[in-house]
Coordinates of C-alpha atoms in Angstrom, one line a residue:
M983 CA 86.6 131.8 33.0
T984 CA 85.7 133.6 36.2
Q985 CA 82.7 135.9 36.2
L986 CA 80.5 137.7 38.6
E987 CA 77.0 136.5 39.3
S988 CA 76.0 140.1 38.5
K989 CA 78.5 142.6 37.3
G990 CA 79.5 145.4 39.6
T991 CA 80.3 149.0 38.8
A992 CA 82.4 151.6 40.5
D993 CA 79.2 153.0 42.1
A994 CA 77.5 149.7 42.9
P995 CA 80.1 147.0 43.2
S996 CA 79.1 143.4 43.3
R997 CA 79.1 141.7 46.7
T998 CA 79.3 138.1 45.4
L999 CA 82.6 136.3 44.8
R1000 CA 82.6 133.9 41.8
G1001 CA 85.2 131.7 40.3
S1002 CA 86.2 128.4 38.7
L1003 CA 88.9 127.1 41.1
G1004 CA 89.3 123.3 41.0
V1005 CA 90.6 120.9 43.6
T1006 CA 94.3 121.5 42.6
A1007 CA 94.1 125.3 42.7
I1008 CA 92.4 125.3 46.2
V1009 CA 94.8 122.7 47.5
F1010 CA 97.7 124.9 46.3
M1011 CA 96.1 127.9 48.1
V1012 CA 95.7 126.2 51.5
V1013 CA 98.9 124.0 51.4
A1014 CA 100.8 127.2 50.5
A1015 CA 99.3 128.7 53.7
A1016 CA 100.7 125.7 55.6
S1017 CA 104.0 126.7 53.8
P1018 CA 105.9 123.4 53.6
L1019 CA 109.5 124.8 53.5
T1020 CA 108.7 127.4 56.2
V1021 CA 107.5 124.5 58.4
V1022 CA 110.4 122.2 57.7
G1023 CA 113.0 124.9 57.7
G1024 CA 111.6 127.2 60.3
A1025 CA 109.0 125.7 62.7
A1026 CA 110.4 122.1 62.8
P1027 CA 113.8 123.1 64.2
L1028 CA 112.0 125.1 66.9
G1029 CA 109.7 122.1 67.6
I1030 CA 112.8 119.9 68.0
L1031 CA 114.8 122.4 70.1
I1032 CA 112.1 123.5 72.6
G1033 CA 109.7 120.6 72.0
N1034 CA 110.4 116.9 72.2
G1035 CA 113.7 116.6 70.3
A1036 CA 114.1 113.6 68.1
G1037 CA 110.5 112.5 68.7
F1038 CA 109.1 115.6 67.1
P1039 CA 108.2 114.0 63.6
S1040 CA 105.7 111.7 65.3
L1041 CA 103.6 114.7 66.4
Y1042 CA 102.9 115.6 62.7
A1043 CA 101.5 112.1 62.3
I1044 CA 99.4 112.4 65.5
S1045 CA 98.1 115.8 64.4
A1046 CA 97.2 114.6 61.0
V1047 CA 95.1 111.8 62.4
I1048 CA 93.2 114.1 64.8
L1049 CA 92.6 116.7 62.0
L1050 CA 91.5 113.9 59.6
F1051 CA 88.7 113.0 62.0
F1052 CA 87.8 116.7 62.1
S1053 CA 87.8 116.9 58.3
V1054 CA 85.1 114.2 58.0
G1055 CA 82.6 116.4 59.8
L1056 CA 83.8 119.5 58.0
A1057 CA 83.3 117.9 54.6
A1058 CA 79.8 116.7 55.6
M1059 CA 78.9 120.3 56.5
T1060 CA 80.1 121.7 53.2
R1061 CA 77.5 119.7 51.3
H1062 CA 74.6 121.0 53.4
V1063 CA 75.6 124.6 54.3
P1064 CA 76.0 126.6 51.1
R1065 CA 78.0 129.4 52.7
P1066 CA 81.7 130.4 52.4
G1067 CA 82.2 131.4 56.0
A1068 CA 83.5 128.0 57.1
F1069 CA 84.0 128.0 60.9
F1070 CA 81.7 130.8 61.9
T1071 CA 79.0 129.7 59.4
Y1072 CA 79.1 126.1 60.5
I1073 CA 79.1 126.9 64.2
G1074 CA 76.3 129.4 63.6
Y1075 CA 74.2 126.7 61.9
G1076 CA 74.9 124.2 64.7
L1077 CA 75.1 126.2 67.9
G1078 CA 73.3 129.5 67.0
R1079 CA 74.2 133.0 65.8
P1080 CA 76.0 134.3 69.0
S1081 CA 78.3 131.3 68.9
G1082 CA 78.8 131.7 65.2
L1083 CA 79.9 135.3 65.7
A1084 CA 82.2 134.4 68.6
A1085 CA 83.8 131.8 66.2
A1086 CA 84.2 134.5 63.5
W1087 CA 86.2 136.7 65.8
T1088 CA 88.3 133.7 67.0
A1089 CA 89.1 132.8 63.4
M1090 CA 90.1 136.4 62.7
L1091 CA 92.5 136.2 65.7
T1092 CA 93.9 132.9 64.5
Y1093 CA 94.7 134.0 60.9
T1094 CA 95.8 137.4 61.9
T1095 CA 98.3 136.2 64.5
I1096 CA 99.7 133.4 62.4
Q1097 CA 100.1 135.8 59.5
V1098 CA 102.0 138.4 61.5
S1099 CA 104.1 135.7 63.1
V1100 CA 105.3 134.7 59.7
Y1101 CA 105.9 138.4 58.8
G1102 CA 108.3 138.4 61.7
Y1103 CA 110.1 135.3 60.5
I1104 CA 110.4 136.5 56.9
G1105 CA 111.7 139.8 58.1
Y1106 CA 114.4 138.1 60.2
L1107 CA 115.5 135.8 57.2
L1108 CA 115.6 138.8 54.8
E1109 CA 117.7 140.7 57.3
I1110 CA 120.4 138.0 57.8
T1111 CA 120.3 137.1 54.1
V1112 CA 121.0 140.6 52.9
V1113 CA 123.8 141.0 55.5
S1114 CA 125.4 137.7 54.5
L1115 CA 125.5 139.0 50.9
G1116 CA 127.3 142.1 52.0
G1117 CA 124.3 144.4 52.0
P1118 CA 123.3 146.9 54.7
D1119 CA 122.2 145.7 58.1
L1120 CA 118.6 147.0 58.1
A1121 CA 116.0 146.2 60.8
W1122 CA 113.9 143.1 60.3
W1123 CA 110.7 145.1 60.4
L1124 CA 111.6 147.2 57.4
Y1125 CA 111.8 144.0 55.3
A1126 CA 108.6 142.8 56.9
L1127 CA 106.7 146.0 55.9
A1128 CA 108.0 145.7 52.3
V1129 CA 106.6 142.2 52.1
V1130 CA 103.3 143.4 53.6
G1131 CA 103.1 145.9 50.7
L1132 CA 103.8 143.3 48.0
V1133 CA 101.3 140.9 49.5
G1134 CA 98.7 143.7 49.5
I1135 CA 99.2 144.4 45.8
L1136 CA 98.6 140.7 44.9
G1137 CA 95.7 140.3 47.3
Y1138 CA 94.0 143.3 45.7
R1139 CA 93.9 141.6 42.4
H1140 CA 92.1 138.5 41.1
I1141 CA 92.4 135.3 43.1
D1142 CA 93.6 133.4 40.0
L1143 CA 96.8 135.4 40.0
S1144 CA 97.5 134.5 43.7
S1145 CA 96.8 130.8 43.0
K1146 CA 99.2 130.7 40.1
V1147 CA 101.9 132.4 42.1
L1148 CA 101.3 130.0 45.0
G1149 CA 101.2 127.0 42.8
V1150 CA 104.7 127.6 41.2
L1151 CA 106.3 128.3 44.6
L1152 CA 104.7 125.3 46.2
V1153 CA 105.9 122.8 43.6
A1154 CA 109.5 124.2 43.9
E1155 CA 109.7 124.0 47.7
V1156 CA 108.1 120.5 47.9
A1157 CA 110.6 119.3 45.3
I1158 CA 113.7 120.6 47.1
V1159 CA 112.5 119.1 50.4
L1160 CA 111.9 115.7 48.8
A1161 CA 115.3 116.0 47.2
L1162 CA 116.9 116.5 50.6
V1163 CA 115.1 113.6 52.1
A1164 CA 116.1 111.4 49.2
A1165 CA 119.8 112.5 49.7
V1166 CA 119.6 111.7 53.4
M1167 CA 118.1 108.2 52.7
I1168 CA 120.8 107.4 50.1
D1169 CA 123.6 108.6 52.5
G1170 CA 122.1 107.0 55.6
G1171 CA 123.0 109.7 58.0
P1172 CA 125.6 109.6 60.8
E1173 CA 123.6 107.1 62.8
G1174 CA 121.8 105.2 60.1
L1175 CA 118.2 105.3 59.2
S1176 CA 115.7 104.3 61.9
A1177 CA 112.3 104.7 63.4
A1178 CA 113.6 106.3 66.5
P1179 CA 111.5 109.5 66.1
F1180 CA 108.4 107.3 66.6
E1181 CA 109.5 105.4 69.7
P1182 CA 107.4 106.3 72.8
A1183 CA 110.4 107.3 74.8
N1184 CA 111.4 109.9 72.2
V1185 CA 107.8 111.1 71.6
L1186 CA 107.3 111.9 75.3
S1187 CA 110.7 113.4 75.9
G1188 CA 111.4 117.1 76.6
S1189 CA 108.3 119.3 76.2
P1190 CA 105.9 117.4 73.9
G1191 CA 103.2 120.0 74.5
V1192 CA 105.4 122.7 72.9
G1193 CA 106.2 120.3 70.1
L1194 CA 102.5 119.6 69.6
M1195 CA 101.9 123.3 69.3
F1196 CA 104.4 123.6 66.4
A1197 CA 103.0 120.4 64.8
I1198 CA 99.3 121.6 64.8
A1199 CA 100.4 125.1 63.7
A1200 CA 101.9 123.5 60.5
F1201 CA 98.3 122.5 59.5
I1202 CA 96.7 125.9 60.0
G1203 CA 95.1 126.9 56.7
F1204 CA 94.0 123.5 55.4
E1205 CA 90.5 124.0 56.8
A1206 CA 90.2 127.2 54.8
T1207 CA 89.2 125.2 51.7
A1208 CA 85.6 126.1 52.7
I1209 CA 86.4 129.8 52.5
F1210 CA 86.8 129.5 48.8
R1211 CA 83.3 127.9 48.3
D1212 CA 81.9 130.7 46.2
E1213 CA 85.0 130.6 43.9
A1214 CA 85.1 126.8 43.4
R1215 CA 84.1 125.2 40.2
D1216 CA 81.8 122.6 41.8
P1217 CA 81.8 123.4 45.6
D1218 CA 79.8 120.3 46.7
R1219 CA 82.5 118.0 45.3
T1220 CA 85.6 120.3 45.1
I1221 CA 85.6 121.5 48.7
P1222 CA 85.5 118.1 50.4
R1223 CA 88.0 116.6 48.1
A1224 CA 90.4 119.5 48.5
T1225 CA 90.0 119.2 52.3
Y1226 CA 91.0 115.5 52.4
V1227 CA 93.8 116.0 49.9
A1228 CA 95.2 118.9 51.9
V1229 CA 95.2 117.3 55.4
I1230 CA 96.5 113.9 54.2
G1231 CA 99.1 115.4 52.0
I1232 CA 100.4 117.9 54.6
G1233 CA 100.5 115.1 57.3
V1234 CA 102.5 112.7 55.2
F1235 CA 104.8 115.3 53.8
Y1236 CA 105.7 116.9 57.2
T1237 CA 106.2 113.6 58.9
L1238 CA 108.5 112.4 56.1
A1239 CA 110.4 115.7 55.9
S1240 CA 111.0 116.1 59.6
W1241 CA 112.0 112.4 59.9
G1242 CA 114.6 113.1 57.2
L1243 CA 115.8 116.2 59.1
V1244 CA 116.4 114.1 62.3
M1245 CA 118.1 111.3 60.3
A1246 CA 120.4 113.9 58.7
W1247 CA 122.0 114.5 62.0
G1248 CA 121.0 111.4 63.9
P1249 CA 118.6 111.1 66.9
G1250 CA 121.6 111.6 69.2
G1251 CA 122.9 114.7 67.4
I1252 CA 119.8 116.6 66.3
M1253 CA 119.4 118.6 69.5
E1254 CA 123.0 120.0 69.3
A1255 CA 122.4 120.8 65.6
A1256 CA 119.1 122.5 66.4
A1257 CA 120.8 124.8 68.9
D1258 CA 120.7 127.4 66.1
P1259 CA 117.2 126.7 64.7
G1260 CA 117.2 129.5 62.2
T1261 CA 120.0 128.0 60.1
L1262 CA 119.4 124.3 60.7
M1263 CA 117.8 123.7 57.3
L1264 CA 120.5 125.6 55.4
R1265 CA 123.3 123.7 57.2
T1266 CA 121.6 120.4 56.5
V1267 CA 121.1 121.2 52.8
A1268 CA 124.8 122.3 52.5
I1269 CA 125.9 118.9 53.8
Y1270 CA 123.6 116.8 51.6
L1271 CA 122.9 118.9 48.5
G1272 CA 126.0 121.1 48.4
S1273 CA 126.4 124.9 48.2
V1274 CA 124.1 125.1 45.1
G1275 CA 121.3 123.4 47.1
E1276 CA 121.9 125.7 50.0
I1277 CA 121.4 128.8 47.8
I1278 CA 118.3 127.3 46.3
V1279 CA 116.8 126.5 49.7
N1280 CA 117.7 129.9 51.0
V1281 CA 115.8 131.5 48.1
L1282 CA 112.9 129.1 48.3
L1283 CA 112.6 129.5 52.1
L1284 CA 112.0 133.2 51.5
T1285 CA 109.5 132.5 48.7
S1286 CA 107.8 129.9 50.9
M1287 CA 107.2 132.4 53.6
F1288 CA 106.0 134.9 51.1
A1289 CA 103.5 132.2 49.7
C1290 CA 102.4 131.6 53.3
V1291 CA 101.5 135.2 54.1
L1292 CA 99.9 135.7 50.7
S1293 CA 97.7 132.7 51.2
F1294 CA 96.7 133.8 54.7
H1295 CA 96.0 137.3 53.4
N1296 CA 93.6 135.8 50.9
V1297 CA 91.9 133.8 53.6
L1298 CA 91.6 136.8 55.9
T1299 CA 90.2 139.0 53.3
R1300 CA 87.5 136.5 52.5
Y1301 CA 86.7 136.1 56.2
Q1302 CA 86.3 139.8 56.5
H1303 CA 84.2 139.8 53.3
A1304 CA 81.9 137.1 54.7
M1305 CA 81.6 138.9 58.1
S1306 CA 80.8 142.2 56.3
S1307 CA 78.1 140.5 54.3
A1308 CA 76.7 139.2 57.6
G1309 CA 76.5 142.8 58.9
V1310 CA 79.2 142.6 61.7
L1311 CA 81.9 144.5 59.9
P1312 CA 81.7 147.7 58.0
D1313 CA 79.5 147.3 54.9
R1314 CA 82.3 148.6 52.6
L1315 CA 84.4 145.5 53.2
A1316 CA 81.8 143.4 51.4
G1317 CA 82.5 145.0 48.1
V1318 CA 84.0 143.1 45.1
H1319 CA 86.2 144.9 42.6
A1320 CA 84.4 145.3 39.2
R1321 CA 87.5 144.4 37.2
H1322 CA 89.7 142.2 39.5
L1323 CA 86.6 140.4 41.0
S1324 CA 88.4 140.5 44.4
P1325 CA 87.3 141.7 47.8
H1326 CA 89.6 144.7 47.3
A1327 CA 88.4 146.8 50.2
S1328 CA 88.9 143.9 52.6
S1329 CA 92.3 143.3 51.1
V1330 CA 93.3 147.0 51.8
A1331 CA 92.0 146.7 55.4
Q1332 CA 94.0 143.6 56.0
T1333 CA 97.2 145.1 54.6
V1334 CA 96.8 148.1 56.9
T1335 CA 96.2 145.8 59.9
A1336 CA 99.4 143.8 59.2
A1337 CA 101.4 146.9 58.7
V1338 CA 100.2 148.4 62.0
L1339 CA 100.9 145.2 64.0
T1340 CA 104.4 144.9 62.5
A1341 CA 105.1 148.5 63.5
V1342 CA 103.8 147.8 67.1
F1343 CA 106.2 144.9 67.4
A1344 CA 109.1 147.0 66.2
V1345 CA 108.3 149.7 68.8
L1346 CA 108.2 147.0 71.5
N1347 CA 111.5 145.8 70.2
L1348 CA 110.3 142.1 70.0
D1349 CA 112.7 139.5 68.7
P1350 CA 111.3 138.4 65.3
L1351 CA 112.0 134.7 65.8
L1352 CA 111.7 133.9 69.5
Q1353 CA 108.9 136.3 70.3
V1354 CA 107.0 137.5 67.2
F1355 CA 107.0 134.1 65.5
T1356 CA 106.9 131.8 68.5
W1357 CA 104.5 133.8 70.7
F1358 CA 101.9 134.5 68.0
A1359 CA 102.1 131.2 66.3
G1360 CA 101.3 129.8 69.8
V1361 CA 98.2 132.0 70.1
A1362 CA 97.0 131.0 66.6
T1363 CA 97.5 127.3 67.3
L1364 CA 95.6 127.4 70.6
A1365 CA 92.8 129.4 69.0
I1366 CA 92.5 127.1 66.0
A1367 CA 92.4 124.0 68.1
L1368 CA 89.6 125.4 70.2
L1369 CA 87.8 126.6 67.1
M1370 CA 87.9 123.2 65.4
A1371 CA 86.9 121.5 68.6
V1372 CA 83.7 123.7 68.8
T1373 CA 83.1 123.1 65.1
S1374 CA 83.1 119.4 65.7
I1375 CA 80.4 119.8 68.3
A1376 CA 78.4 122.1 66.0
V1377 CA 78.5 119.3 63.3
I1378 CA 77.1 116.7 65.7
V1379 CA 74.4 119.1 66.9
Y1380 CA 73.4 120.3 63.4
F1381 CA 72.9 116.8 62.0
A1382 CA 71.2 115.5 65.1
R1383 CA 68.7 118.2 64.8
N1384 CA 67.8 118.2 61.1
R1385 CA 68.8 114.6 60.1
A1386 CA 70.0 115.9 56.7
D1387 CA 72.8 113.3 56.7
R1388 CA 72.3 110.0 58.5
R1389 CA 75.8 108.6 58.1
V1390 CA 76.8 108.0 61.7
W1391 CA 80.6 107.9 61.0
N1392 CA 80.5 111.2 59.2
T1393 CA 78.2 113.1 61.5
V1394 CA 78.8 111.6 65.0
V1395 CA 81.7 109.3 65.4
A1396 CA 84.5 111.1 63.4
P1397 CA 83.5 114.6 64.7
A1398 CA 83.4 113.2 68.3
L1399 CA 86.9 111.7 67.9
G1400 CA 88.1 115.0 66.4
F1401 CA 86.7 116.9 69.3
V1402 CA 88.4 114.7 71.9
G1403 CA 91.7 115.0 70.1
L1404 CA 91.5 118.7 69.6
L1405 CA 90.4 119.5 73.1
A1406 CA 93.2 117.4 74.6
S1407 CA 95.6 119.1 72.3
A1408 CA 94.4 122.5 73.5
V1409 CA 94.8 121.6 77.1
I1410 CA 98.3 120.3 76.5
I1411 CA 99.3 123.5 74.7
V1412 CA 98.0 125.6 77.6
V1413 CA 100.0 123.6 80.1
Y1414 CA 103.2 124.0 78.1
F1415 CA 102.5 127.6 77.1
P1416 CA 104.9 129.2 79.6
I1417 CA 107.8 127.1 78.3
M1418 CA 107.0 128.1 74.7
V1419 CA 107.0 131.8 75.4
G1420 CA 109.9 131.6 77.9
D1421 CA 107.9 132.8 80.9
M1422 CA 110.2 131.9 83.8
D1423 CA 110.2 132.8 87.6
A1424 CA 113.3 133.9 89.5
T1425 CA 114.6 130.3 89.8
G1426 CA 114.3 129.7 86.0
A1427 CA 111.3 127.5 86.3
P1428 CA 108.4 128.0 83.8
T1429 CA 105.5 129.9 85.3
F1430 CA 102.2 131.4 84.2
G1431 CA 103.5 135.0 84.3
A1432 CA 102.5 138.2 82.6
V1433 CA 103.4 137.2 79.0
T1434 CA 101.6 133.9 79.2
W1435 CA 98.4 135.4 80.7
S1436 CA 98.4 138.3 78.3
L1437 CA 98.6 136.0 75.3
L1438 CA 96.1 133.5 76.6
A1439 CA 93.7 136.4 77.4
L1440 CA 93.6 137.2 73.7
V1441 CA 92.2 133.7 73.0
A1442 CA 89.5 134.4 75.5
A1443 CA 88.8 138.0 74.7
F1444 CA 87.9 137.6 71.0
P1445 CA 85.1 135.1 71.4
V1446 CA 83.7 137.1 74.3
F1447 CA 83.6 140.1 72.1
G1448 CA 81.7 138.1 69.5
Y1449 CA 79.0 137.2 72.1
V1450 CA 78.8 140.8 73.3
Q1451 CA 78.5 142.1 69.7
A1452 CA 75.8 139.5 68.9
A1453 CA 73.8 140.7 72.0
W1454 CA 74.2 144.3 71.1
I1455 CA 73.2 143.8 67.4
R1456 CA 70.1 141.9 68.5
R1457 CA 69.0 144.6 70.9
R1458 CA 70.0 147.7 69.0
R1459 CA 69.9 146.7 65.3
P1460 CA 67.1 144.1 64.7
A1461 CA 67.4 144.4 60.9
A1462 CA 71.1 143.7 61.1
Y1463 CA 70.5 140.7 63.4
A1464 CA 68.1 139.3 60.8
K1465 CA 70.8 139.7 58.2
L1466 CA 73.2 137.9 60.6
T1467 CA 70.6 135.1 60.8
D1468 CA 70.5 134.7 57.0
A1469 CA 74.3 134.7 56.8
I1470 CA 75.3 132.2 59.6
A1471 CA 72.3 130.5 60.8
G1472 CA 70.3 129.4 57.8

């Protein structure tokens, strides 16, 4: 039974989150953020179309290996840093308070942009679904705003409610994807089953950097297991186990599911089939699971995206709660609801943020799929790759300094391998960024134009703001800087 460390009142709300989430519940929360059906039905078709075609499934396996190395160091830190702030806490402990605060703002950028990108996609799907059923043709952003409101209601309440909702939706969407893969394997596909997606020629075809962006984006959220530390039943055991289960499970599932998607059309026919990426999954299911399966997947694709934004909402509210407790966001955001035991003020703030951003995209008349989803998923992926790379360095520095854990593999070798892989991934994503956002010159060749530079500037601006804020707090608010020290630097 969940309880507060000290009960809050309306006048003096508790500031400490407490709970009894086990490995399964936390894995449901973070894997739902990865949104299996959204990835397989939404992101994978785009990764195939504008990425590396039939070779795209291999990039999930490559990403999983890189992130597994990263997870080893992350798990080691969770046992020695009793704080729920994850990235910014660990970087603060390893590289100092200013770097920790820069990481906090980078994480806020990551989760905010990935969340609003999915709001764009779910708005798009709701629009075409309603129209296909004979309903009114309303703008995508109206549907997106309605979802923002529903997510806000659930996020305001107890975390156990969100985890139960996410758990039911997650089981259903994983089951339907596995059913599709099984049907494809039984049928054999138009060209027969093969390992063609893993052949080097296919892996390196097209724009593998764009494909890698979509592959890494599919994992965003797994590392947030540490965010739920205060609400875990036995955090020193629960958090590391949940982290490993999440990254391995996500990697295996996405590799298998996207391989099945390629086999369903054949390596030679998948590019033509993916020309309409928004409906590729539904058309595939209609062929292999029939019209009933198509209806089920259409419904589950919508609920999958809902589960995704709900999970990211919960992660964001807890990041804001932790940052407020550290004294870098308004103090009110650190409050915990006396009855729901949730960071309710932070939840309201995040709901308003998502609504405002959606309204801005509507005013700018951005395409919900090719601009809102693709652009901001790209920003989030680049930011998270850099953030995890820096975290890997922080792990090495932290344990080299205090010798709290002398396991070389866990504290040096694995984090170093993770750093190399993540940094290389970030460089590749930047190189291919113009292709991803469709930034072309007069001849139609990709170029680092205004859109590319504007989006990349966001990734640079947020950590810079964190360093500036840290310097300002240290000079103008010494007491708050001491509070920051306690929160993210031990």
